[in-house]
Short mmCIF file of C-alpha atoms and ligand atoms in Angstrom, two decimals:
data_model
loop_
_atom_site.label_atom_id
_atom_site.label_comp_id
_atom_site.label_asym_id
_atom_site.label_seq_id
_atom_site.Cartn_x
_atom_site.Cartn_y
_atom_site.Cartn_z
CA MET A 1 6.66 -33.16 6.44
CA LEU A 2 3.81 -31.63 8.38
CA SER A 3 1.98 -28.59 7.18
CA LEU A 4 1.33 -25.65 9.43
CA ASN A 5 -2.25 -26.80 9.92
CA LYS A 6 -1.09 -30.15 11.14
CA ILE A 7 1.47 -28.67 13.48
CA PHE A 8 -1.26 -26.62 14.96
CA SER A 9 -3.79 -29.39 15.38
CA ARG A 10 -1.14 -31.48 17.11
CA LEU A 11 -0.13 -28.72 19.41
CA LYS A 12 -3.43 -27.58 20.82
CA ARG A 13 -2.04 -25.04 23.21
CA ASN A 14 -3.39 -21.72 24.39
CA THR A 15 -3.62 -19.44 21.39
CA SER A 16 -4.07 -16.06 22.98
CA ARG A 17 -0.99 -15.38 24.99
CA SER A 18 -0.25 -12.41 27.11
CA GLN A 19 3.00 -11.14 28.47
CA ASN A 20 1.83 -11.25 32.07
CA SER A 21 0.83 -14.86 31.96
CA ASN A 22 4.48 -15.91 32.29
CA ALA A 23 3.49 -18.92 30.26
CA GLU A 24 6.09 -21.34 29.06
CA PRO A 25 6.72 -20.85 25.38
CA LEU A 26 5.28 -23.17 22.81
CA ILE A 27 8.18 -25.24 21.51
CA VAL A 28 7.68 -26.92 18.15
CA PRO A 29 10.28 -29.71 17.81
CA ARG A 30 12.11 -30.31 14.54
CA SER A 31 9.99 -33.34 13.74
CA GLN A 32 6.85 -31.18 13.74
CA HIS A 33 7.75 -28.25 11.52
CA THR A 34 8.91 -27.77 7.97
CA ILE A 35 12.04 -25.62 8.30
CA SER A 36 15.15 -27.51 7.24
CA ARG A 37 18.75 -26.31 7.27
CA SER A 38 18.92 -26.67 3.50
CA GLN A 39 16.55 -23.67 3.28
CA ILE A 40 18.81 -21.49 5.40
CA SER A 41 21.59 -19.54 3.71
CA PRO A 42 25.11 -20.92 4.33
CA ALA A 43 26.13 -17.52 5.70
CA ALA A 44 23.33 -17.52 8.27
CA LEU A 45 24.25 -21.09 9.27
CA LYS A 46 27.90 -20.07 9.75
CA VAL A 47 26.83 -17.23 12.05
CA LEU A 48 24.44 -19.45 14.02
CA TYR A 49 27.04 -22.21 14.47
CA GLY A 50 29.80 -19.70 15.18
CA LEU A 51 27.78 -18.28 18.07
CA LYS A 52 26.68 -21.68 19.33
CA ASP A 53 30.21 -23.10 19.27
CA ALA A 54 31.41 -20.10 21.26
CA GLY A 55 28.87 -21.00 23.94
CA TYR A 56 26.17 -18.42 23.13
CA GLU A 57 22.49 -18.87 22.34
CA ALA A 58 21.71 -18.29 18.67
CA TYR A 59 18.39 -18.16 16.83
CA LEU A 60 17.05 -17.22 13.46
CA VAL A 61 14.27 -14.73 14.06
CA GLY A 62 11.77 -12.44 12.37
CA GLY A 63 10.76 -12.38 8.74
CA CYS A 64 12.93 -15.35 7.73
CA VAL A 65 11.28 -17.80 10.16
CA ARG A 66 7.83 -16.46 9.25
CA ASP A 67 8.52 -16.69 5.52
CA LEU A 68 9.97 -20.21 5.71
CA LEU A 69 6.91 -21.42 7.64
CA LEU A 70 4.66 -19.86 5.00
CA GLY A 71 6.66 -21.54 2.24
CA HIS A 72 8.19 -18.28 0.92
CA GLU A 73 11.84 -17.67 0.25
CA PRO A 74 13.15 -15.23 2.88
CA LYS A 75 14.56 -11.91 1.72
CA ASP A 76 17.29 -12.02 4.34
CA PHE A 77 18.21 -13.85 7.54
CA ASP A 78 18.30 -12.16 10.93
CA VAL A 79 19.93 -13.68 14.00
CA ALA A 80 19.23 -13.03 17.69
CA THR A 81 21.69 -13.94 20.44
CA ASN A 82 22.60 -13.42 24.09
CA ALA A 83 26.13 -12.37 23.07
CA SER A 84 26.68 -8.63 23.32
CA PRO A 85 27.32 -6.68 20.08
CA GLU A 86 30.98 -6.36 21.08
CA GLN A 87 31.27 -10.12 21.68
CA VAL A 88 29.66 -10.82 18.29
CA ASN A 89 32.00 -8.32 16.67
CA GLN A 90 35.03 -10.05 18.21
CA LEU A 91 33.85 -13.48 17.14
CA PHE A 92 33.48 -12.81 13.41
CA LYS A 93 36.33 -11.47 11.34
CA ARG A 94 34.24 -9.73 8.71
CA SER A 95 31.79 -8.00 11.02
CA ARG A 96 31.10 -4.45 12.07
CA LEU A 97 29.08 -2.68 14.70
CA ILE A 98 26.33 -0.50 13.30
CA GLY A 99 23.32 1.50 14.42
CA ARG A 100 22.73 4.44 16.66
CA ARG A 101 19.39 3.75 18.27
CA PHE A 102 19.89 -0.02 18.23
CA LYS A 103 23.39 -1.41 18.28
CA LEU A 104 23.64 -4.32 15.86
CA VAL A 105 26.37 -6.30 14.18
CA HIS A 106 26.55 -6.97 10.46
CA VAL A 107 28.48 -10.10 9.57
CA ARG A 108 29.48 -10.31 5.94
CA TYR A 109 30.05 -13.47 3.91
CA GLY A 110 30.65 -12.64 0.28
CA ARG A 111 27.67 -10.56 -0.82
CA GLU A 112 25.46 -11.64 2.01
CA VAL A 113 25.09 -9.67 5.22
CA ILE A 114 23.65 -11.33 8.29
CA GLU A 115 22.25 -8.97 10.89
CA VAL A 116 22.94 -10.11 14.44
CA ALA A 117 21.03 -8.45 17.29
CA THR A 118 21.49 -8.98 21.01
CA PHE A 119 18.24 -9.80 22.88
CA ARG A 120 16.55 -6.55 23.82
CA ALA A 121 14.64 -5.67 26.96
CA PRO A 122 11.29 -3.82 26.78
CA PRO A 123 11.42 -0.01 26.86
CA GLU A 124 9.91 0.16 30.32
CA ALA A 125 12.09 2.80 31.87
CA GLU A 126 10.33 6.12 31.42
CA GLN A 127 13.34 7.96 30.07
CA HIS A 128 13.23 5.70 27.01
CA VAL A 129 9.86 6.98 25.83
CA ASP A 130 8.95 10.54 24.74
CA GLN A 131 5.71 12.44 25.38
CA GLN A 132 3.92 10.72 22.51
CA GLY A 133 4.96 7.33 23.89
CA ARG A 134 7.55 6.95 21.14
CA ILE A 135 10.70 4.94 21.85
CA VAL A 136 13.74 7.19 21.78
CA ARG A 137 16.37 4.93 23.31
CA ASP A 138 16.20 1.18 23.13
CA ASN A 139 19.53 -0.44 23.74
CA VAL A 140 19.02 -2.35 26.96
CA PHE A 141 19.85 -6.01 26.66
CA GLY A 142 17.36 -8.63 27.82
CA THR A 143 16.40 -12.28 27.69
CA LEU A 144 15.00 -14.29 24.79
CA GLU A 145 11.52 -13.95 26.28
CA GLN A 146 11.83 -10.16 26.64
CA ASP A 147 13.17 -9.96 23.11
CA ALA A 148 10.10 -11.81 21.84
CA TRP A 149 7.63 -9.46 23.55
CA ARG A 150 9.24 -6.30 22.20
CA ARG A 151 8.97 -7.39 18.58
CA ASP A 152 6.14 -5.95 16.50
CA PHE A 153 3.82 -8.74 15.33
CA THR A 154 3.38 -12.23 16.76
CA ILE A 155 4.26 -13.79 13.40
CA ASN A 156 7.58 -11.89 13.51
CA ALA A 157 8.49 -13.18 16.98
CA LEU A 158 9.24 -16.82 16.18
CA TYR A 159 12.73 -18.16 16.91
CA TYR A 160 14.47 -21.06 15.22
CA ASN A 161 16.92 -22.55 17.70
CA ILE A 162 20.17 -23.77 16.16
CA ARG A 163 20.82 -25.99 19.22
CA ASP A 164 17.97 -28.44 18.53
CA PHE A 165 16.27 -26.97 15.38
CA SER A 166 13.05 -26.31 17.28
CA ILE A 167 10.85 -23.22 16.95
CA ILE A 168 10.15 -21.18 20.05
CA ASP A 169 6.94 -19.17 20.26
CA TYR A 170 6.19 -16.91 23.26
CA THR A 171 3.52 -14.68 21.75
CA GLY A 172 1.18 -16.97 19.82
CA GLY A 173 2.76 -16.45 16.42
CA ILE A 174 2.28 -20.05 15.28
CA ALA A 175 -1.45 -19.86 16.00
CA ASP A 176 -1.71 -16.52 14.20
CA LEU A 177 0.21 -17.81 11.18
CA ASP A 178 -2.16 -20.74 11.13
CA ALA A 179 -5.19 -18.44 11.30
CA GLY A 180 -3.68 -16.06 8.71
CA LYS A 181 -3.66 -13.14 11.17
CA ILE A 182 -1.28 -10.25 11.61
CA ARG A 183 -1.53 -9.33 15.27
CA LEU A 184 0.42 -6.64 17.06
CA ILE A 185 2.02 -7.97 20.26
CA GLY A 186 0.70 -6.41 23.48
CA ASP A 187 -1.51 -3.35 23.86
CA VAL A 188 -2.17 -2.10 20.34
CA GLU A 189 -2.34 1.62 21.07
CA THR A 190 0.83 1.58 23.19
CA ARG A 191 2.72 -0.35 20.53
CA TYR A 192 1.63 1.97 17.69
CA ARG A 193 2.50 5.01 19.79
CA GLU A 194 5.93 3.58 20.62
CA ASP A 195 6.67 3.27 16.94
CA PRO A 196 4.03 4.49 14.44
CA VAL A 197 5.97 2.89 11.57
CA ARG A 198 4.44 -0.40 12.77
CA MET A 199 1.22 0.77 11.04
CA LEU A 200 3.06 0.87 7.72
CA ARG A 201 4.64 -2.50 8.44
CA ALA A 202 1.20 -4.00 9.15
CA ILE A 203 -0.03 -2.86 5.74
CA ARG A 204 3.13 -4.06 4.01
CA PHE A 205 2.68 -7.54 5.47
CA ILE A 206 -0.93 -7.76 4.22
CA GLY A 207 0.30 -7.01 0.70
CA LYS A 208 3.33 -9.23 0.97
CA LEU A 209 1.94 -12.24 2.80
CA GLY A 210 -1.73 -12.15 1.90
CA LEU A 211 -2.69 -12.37 5.59
CA LEU A 212 -5.34 -10.22 7.31
CA LEU A 213 -5.05 -7.84 10.23
CA ASP A 214 -6.41 -8.84 13.58
CA ASP A 215 -9.44 -6.65 14.47
CA GLU A 216 -7.76 -4.49 17.09
CA THR A 217 -4.54 -4.20 15.08
CA GLU A 218 -6.68 -2.88 12.22
CA ARG A 219 -9.17 -0.72 14.11
CA LEU A 220 -6.72 1.79 15.54
CA ILE A 221 -4.77 2.55 12.37
CA PRO A 222 -7.02 5.31 10.96
CA GLN A 223 -7.19 6.95 14.40
CA LEU A 224 -3.43 6.90 14.92
CA ALA A 225 -2.24 7.40 11.33
CA ASN A 226 -1.34 11.03 12.07
CA LEU A 227 1.41 9.93 14.43
CA LEU A 228 3.48 9.20 11.33
CA SER A 229 4.02 12.94 10.91
CA ASP A 230 6.54 12.78 13.79
CA ILE A 231 8.65 10.12 12.11
CA PRO A 232 11.88 11.32 10.47
CA ALA A 233 11.44 11.76 6.73
CA ALA A 234 14.51 9.60 6.01
CA ARG A 235 12.94 6.60 7.74
CA LEU A 236 9.67 7.15 5.89
CA PHE A 237 11.61 7.15 2.64
CA ASP A 238 13.05 3.70 3.47
CA GLU A 239 9.60 2.41 4.38
CA SER A 240 8.02 3.90 1.25
CA LEU A 241 10.49 2.05 -0.92
CA LYS A 242 9.69 -1.21 0.86
CA LEU A 243 5.97 -0.54 0.45
CA TYR A 244 6.13 0.40 -3.22
CA LEU A 245 8.85 -1.96 -4.40
CA SER A 246 7.41 -5.02 -2.70
CA GLY A 247 5.97 -6.49 -5.87
CA ASN A 248 2.46 -5.73 -4.55
CA ALA A 249 2.49 -2.00 -4.85
CA ALA A 250 -0.99 -1.62 -6.39
CA VAL A 251 -2.72 -3.49 -3.55
CA THR A 252 -0.48 -1.98 -0.90
CA HIS A 253 -1.22 1.53 -2.20
CA GLU A 254 -5.00 0.98 -2.05
CA LEU A 255 -4.62 -0.26 1.52
CA LEU A 256 -2.51 2.76 2.50
CA CYS A 257 -5.25 5.03 1.10
CA HIS A 258 -7.98 3.04 2.80
CA TYR A 259 -6.37 3.35 6.23
CA GLY A 260 -5.46 7.05 5.87
CA LEU A 261 -1.72 6.34 5.82
CA PHE A 262 -1.10 7.56 2.29
CA ASP A 263 -2.15 11.05 3.45
CA CYS A 264 0.78 11.10 5.86
CA LEU A 265 3.29 9.98 3.26
CA PHE A 266 2.24 11.91 0.15
CA PRO A 267 -0.17 14.63 1.35
CA GLN A 268 -0.23 16.64 -1.90
CA THR A 269 -1.26 13.61 -3.96
CA ALA A 270 -3.63 12.34 -1.29
CA GLU A 271 -5.54 15.61 -1.30
CA ILE A 272 -6.17 15.30 -5.04
CA LEU A 273 -7.12 11.63 -4.77
CA HIS A 274 -9.71 12.50 -2.13
CA THR A 275 -11.49 14.91 -4.45
CA GLU A 276 -11.12 12.90 -7.66
CA GLN A 277 -11.64 9.37 -6.42
CA ASP A 278 -12.24 7.54 -9.68
CA GLY A 279 -10.65 9.97 -12.03
CA TYR A 280 -7.50 10.11 -14.09
CA PRO A 281 -5.03 10.73 -11.20
CA ARG A 282 -5.94 7.46 -9.51
CA THR A 283 -6.07 5.51 -12.78
CA LEU A 284 -2.61 6.71 -13.79
CA LEU A 285 -1.11 5.91 -10.41
CA ILE A 286 -2.63 2.42 -10.19
CA LYS A 287 -1.54 1.62 -13.73
CA ALA A 288 2.02 2.78 -12.91
CA LEU A 289 2.03 0.58 -9.81
CA GLU A 290 0.67 -2.42 -11.72
CA ASN A 291 3.44 -1.96 -14.29
CA THR A 292 5.99 -1.80 -11.47
CA ASP A 293 4.63 -5.01 -9.93
CA LEU A 294 4.77 -6.72 -13.30
CA ARG A 295 8.38 -5.66 -13.87
CA ILE A 296 9.37 -6.94 -10.42
CA ASP A 297 7.58 -10.21 -11.13
CA GLU A 298 9.51 -10.56 -14.39
CA GLY A 299 12.79 -9.78 -12.64
CA LYS A 300 13.24 -6.51 -14.55
CA PRO A 301 14.83 -3.50 -12.87
CA VAL A 302 12.58 -0.74 -11.56
CA THR A 303 13.62 2.78 -10.82
CA PRO A 304 12.23 4.56 -7.76
CA ALA A 305 12.47 7.79 -9.77
CA PHE A 306 9.75 6.60 -12.15
CA LEU A 307 7.61 5.53 -9.24
CA PHE A 308 7.91 8.91 -7.52
CA ALA A 309 7.33 10.65 -10.86
CA ALA A 310 4.01 8.78 -11.09
CA ILE A 311 2.99 9.34 -7.47
CA LEU A 312 3.68 13.08 -7.65
CA TRP A 313 2.57 13.67 -11.24
CA GLU A 314 -0.88 15.00 -10.53
CA PRO A 315 0.14 17.74 -8.08
CA VAL A 316 2.94 18.67 -10.48
CA ARG A 317 0.58 18.64 -13.47
CA GLN A 318 -2.00 20.81 -11.74
CA LYS A 319 0.59 23.35 -10.62
CA TRP A 320 2.04 23.28 -14.13
CA GLN A 321 -1.35 24.18 -15.63
CA GLU A 322 -1.74 27.00 -13.11
CA ASN A 323 1.70 28.36 -13.99
CA LYS A 324 0.94 28.19 -17.72
CA ALA A 325 -2.31 30.04 -17.12
CA ARG A 326 -0.12 32.78 -15.63
CA ASN A 327 1.64 32.98 -19.01
CA ILE A 328 4.81 31.23 -17.93
CA PRO A 329 6.17 29.24 -20.92
CA ALA A 330 5.55 25.48 -20.74
CA ILE A 331 8.97 24.21 -19.69
CA PRO A 332 9.83 26.79 -17.02
CA ALA A 333 6.23 26.44 -15.80
CA LEU A 334 6.78 22.72 -15.33
CA GLN A 335 10.20 23.14 -13.74
CA GLN A 336 8.77 25.58 -11.25
CA ALA A 337 5.89 23.22 -10.45
CA ALA A 338 8.33 20.34 -9.96
CA THR A 339 10.47 22.38 -7.56
CA GLU A 340 7.46 23.38 -5.47
CA VAL A 341 6.00 19.88 -5.23
CA ILE A 342 9.32 18.18 -4.50
CA SER A 343 10.38 20.64 -1.82
CA GLU A 344 7.04 20.14 -0.06
CA GLN A 345 7.22 16.36 -0.46
CA VAL A 346 10.71 15.82 0.94
CA LYS A 347 9.56 17.29 4.25
CA ARG A 348 7.53 14.08 4.70
CA VAL A 349 9.39 11.45 2.71
CA ALA A 350 13.04 12.35 2.15
CA ILE A 351 13.39 11.20 -1.45
CA PRO A 352 17.10 11.62 -2.23
CA LYS A 353 18.14 14.05 -4.93
CA ARG A 354 19.52 11.29 -7.14
CA PHE A 355 15.91 10.16 -7.58
CA THR A 356 14.11 13.51 -7.67
CA LEU A 357 16.50 14.74 -10.38
CA VAL A 358 15.45 11.84 -12.58
CA SER A 359 11.74 12.33 -11.76
CA ARG A 360 12.16 15.94 -12.93
CA ASP A 361 13.80 14.76 -16.15
CA ILE A 362 10.85 12.45 -16.76
CA TRP A 363 8.37 15.28 -16.22
CA VAL A 364 10.26 17.86 -18.27
CA LEU A 365 10.52 15.38 -21.13
CA GLN A 366 6.71 15.45 -21.36
CA PRO A 367 6.42 18.89 -23.03
CA ARG A 368 9.72 18.29 -24.81
CA LEU A 369 8.33 15.19 -26.48
CA GLU A 370 5.57 17.33 -27.94
CA GLN A 371 8.16 19.50 -29.69
CA ARG A 372 9.43 17.54 -32.62
CA PHE A 373 10.38 19.98 -35.36
CA GLY A 374 13.89 20.43 -36.72
CA LYS A 375 16.42 18.72 -34.48
CA LYS A 376 14.20 18.64 -31.40
CA ALA A 377 12.95 15.06 -31.77
CA PHE A 378 16.53 13.85 -32.28
CA ARG A 379 17.66 15.75 -29.21
CA SER A 380 14.91 14.21 -27.07
CA LEU A 381 15.75 10.75 -28.39
CA ALA A 382 19.37 11.23 -27.31
CA HIS A 383 18.33 12.38 -23.82
CA PRO A 384 19.72 9.95 -21.22
CA LYS A 385 16.23 9.56 -19.69
CA PHE A 386 14.37 9.34 -23.00
CA ARG A 387 13.15 5.79 -22.34
CA ALA A 388 11.67 6.68 -18.96
CA GLY A 389 10.12 9.86 -20.39
CA TYR A 390 8.61 7.91 -23.26
CA ASP A 391 7.27 5.21 -20.90
CA PHE A 392 5.70 7.98 -18.85
CA LEU A 393 4.10 9.46 -21.96
CA LEU A 394 2.65 6.02 -22.77
CA LEU A 395 1.31 5.76 -19.25
CA ARG A 396 -0.40 9.14 -19.57
CA SER A 397 -1.82 8.23 -22.93
CA GLU A 398 -3.08 4.82 -21.76
CA THR A 399 -4.85 6.32 -18.79
CA GLY A 400 -6.88 8.98 -20.47
CA GLU A 401 -4.82 11.97 -21.56
CA PRO A 402 -5.40 12.67 -25.27
CA LEU A 403 -1.89 11.72 -26.31
CA THR A 404 -2.37 8.58 -28.38
CA GLU A 405 -1.16 10.11 -31.61
CA LEU A 406 1.94 11.57 -29.99
CA ALA A 407 2.73 8.31 -28.17
CA ASP A 408 2.33 6.31 -31.42
CA TRP A 409 4.57 8.76 -33.25
CA TRP A 410 7.35 8.22 -30.70
CA THR A 411 6.85 4.46 -30.70
CA GLN A 412 7.51 4.49 -34.42
CA PHE A 413 10.19 7.19 -34.44
CA GLN A 414 12.56 5.47 -32.05
CA ILE A 415 12.74 2.27 -34.10
CA ALA A 416 12.78 3.96 -37.54
CA ALA A 417 15.88 4.22 -39.71
CA GLU A 418 17.45 7.67 -39.86
CA ASP A 419 16.07 8.65 -43.28
CA GLU A 420 12.62 7.52 -42.17
CA GLN A 421 12.99 9.62 -39.04
CA GLN A 422 13.80 12.66 -41.18
CA THR A 423 10.69 11.97 -43.25
CA MET A 424 8.58 11.66 -40.12
CA VAL A 425 9.78 15.04 -38.85
CA LYS A 426 9.15 16.68 -42.24
CA ALA A 427 5.67 15.16 -42.43
CA LEU A 428 4.79 16.94 -39.19
CA ALA A 429 4.78 20.25 -41.05
CA SER A 430 2.05 19.10 -43.42
CA THR A 431 -0.10 17.55 -40.65
CA GLY A 432 0.35 20.51 -38.35
CA GLY A 433 1.74 18.25 -35.58
CA GLY A 434 5.00 18.82 -33.79
CA LYS A 435 3.65 21.64 -31.67
CA HIS A 436 5.50 24.70 -32.90
CA LYS A 437 6.61 25.10 -36.46
CA PRO A 438 10.17 26.32 -36.64
CA ARG A 439 10.03 30.04 -36.70
CA ARG A 440 11.31 31.59 -39.86
CA ARG A 441 13.90 34.11 -39.05
CA ARG A 442 12.95 37.35 -40.65
CA ARG A 443 15.82 39.19 -42.11
CA ARG A 444 15.95 42.57 -40.68
CA LYS A 445 16.16 45.24 -43.24
CA PRO A 446 19.09 47.51 -42.57
CA ALA A 447 17.71 50.58 -40.96
CA ALA A 448 17.53 53.47 -43.32
CA LYS A 449 20.29 55.82 -42.59
CA SER A 450 19.07 59.06 -41.39
CA GLU A 451 20.32 61.91 -43.32
P1 ATP B 1 10.91 -8.42 5.65
O1 ATP B 1 10.49 -9.66 4.99
O2 ATP B 1 10.35 -7.23 5.02
O3 ATP B 1 12.39 -8.31 5.89
P2 ATP B 1 10.84 -8.57 8.49
O4 ATP B 1 9.75 -8.93 9.45
O5 ATP B 1 12.04 -9.45 8.49
O6 ATP B 1 10.19 -8.48 7.06
P3 ATP B 1 12.65 -6.48 9.15
O7 ATP B 1 12.51 -5.01 8.99
O8 ATP B 1 13.75 -7.18 8.45
O9 ATP B 1 11.24 -7.09 8.77
O10 ATP B 1 12.76 -6.72 10.71
C1 ATP B 1 13.21 -7.94 11.27
C2 ATP B 1 12.45 -8.22 12.56
O11 ATP B 1 12.72 -7.20 13.52
C3 ATP B 1 10.94 -8.25 12.44
O12 ATP B 1 10.47 -9.49 12.00
C4 ATP B 1 10.50 -7.93 13.85
O13 ATP B 1 10.61 -9.06 14.69
C5 ATP B 1 11.55 -6.92 14.29
N1 ATP B 1 11.12 -5.54 14.01
C6 ATP B 1 11.34 -4.84 12.89
N2 ATP B 1 10.80 -3.61 12.95
C7 ATP B 1 10.23 -3.53 14.16
C8 ATP B 1 9.52 -2.50 14.85
N3 ATP B 1 9.29 -1.33 14.29
N4 ATP B 1 9.08 -2.77 16.11
C9 ATP B 1 9.33 -3.95 16.70
N5 ATP B 1 9.97 -4.96 16.10
C10 ATP B 1 10.43 -4.76 14.85
MG1 MG B 2 13.85 -9.10 7.36
#
């Protein structure tokens, strides 16, 4: 089977394509590319054949075609068709219409969901674009060619045709894949203004695919990064998860900082990172992200709550110190800091409460883990989020906070037998550890009766 390089050398066609050229698409026949039906999920094949047999056009499109050509396993399979959403919905029993801005159909086979989209026309009509140039309505159906030009990057606009198994390329995606380039389709500024989230997607694809940005696609990001502040916080939450749970979070994070995009997502943390570039806040965050990447690589579960706890730790920690300096006791001081930082953060990235509640637990466990006298250590150990709190303590200790002794104590305590645990707690009294000694209750003398 031919490699991408060979496909490209065989098909020496124009590499820089423009929408106005009305050029015929590059069509790579089955014999000259590597995608075989055995790599496509049975569910996606059923949808493609179902549409084809009903007389419609049907293509695999987007990330799945790109990933298969690069030799990666696709995360999911998306289908594009000339059938309307209603027609698709009628054709497949287990399907439903979804979406507000874009109408799509989800077809379900077992656990798998195949997203089927009708070809879309470009958002040319003025009423579809707001003052910033952002697309507000985009549900006009179009042709395959129009659908290709309205996609984001050339490498995401390749279509696998179920009729003859060829790949159709209107925008130069094959050439860009071959050159390892992520190139925005069309005029870069217009396309970023239409949908600023494309800047985040560009960065995600560098991390995920190891490709580089085309010069113009790269150049405008720092200038336009601010446009992200107009994007709904719920959408930025979805994108943040994709960015940070991609398995390449450490690299992706550095890129987001480099291009000024992190500032728009997590402004409180970004401000601190700007002033303390090589200090503890950055070290802790990168280490947390490296751990996350490792866990994903090993197929272990990762919780977004831990990730957000790490990203927001430094603003929380600094506010916590300020509150303590105002004589607020440690735990309420931390709770107050957490509330302030979270309520500011969710204005930008709408982290759902089910995650922020756990992030808070992780933070509040930090001072609690210092208090080990009496029953306190046993209570912390029984806390439902103990493991995450302990992992967070380790992270802090490994990245420069003077907590090694405490972290080692907990490492030992949680695996010790109960009588050993009791001994460990008692030993704290003699070493002076354990933060506060249990206060002895003084017996009050009965007040002398006045005569
Ligand atoms: P992933 O591997 O992360 O799923 P993907 O490219 O498939 O990458 P999706 O979000 O699943 O990303 O989108 C599917 C396709 O829809 C993209 O490949 C692209 O063609 C198109 N698309 C997605 N988001 C946009 C956007 N903001 N603007 C234009 N086209 C987009
Ligand atoms: Mg996809």
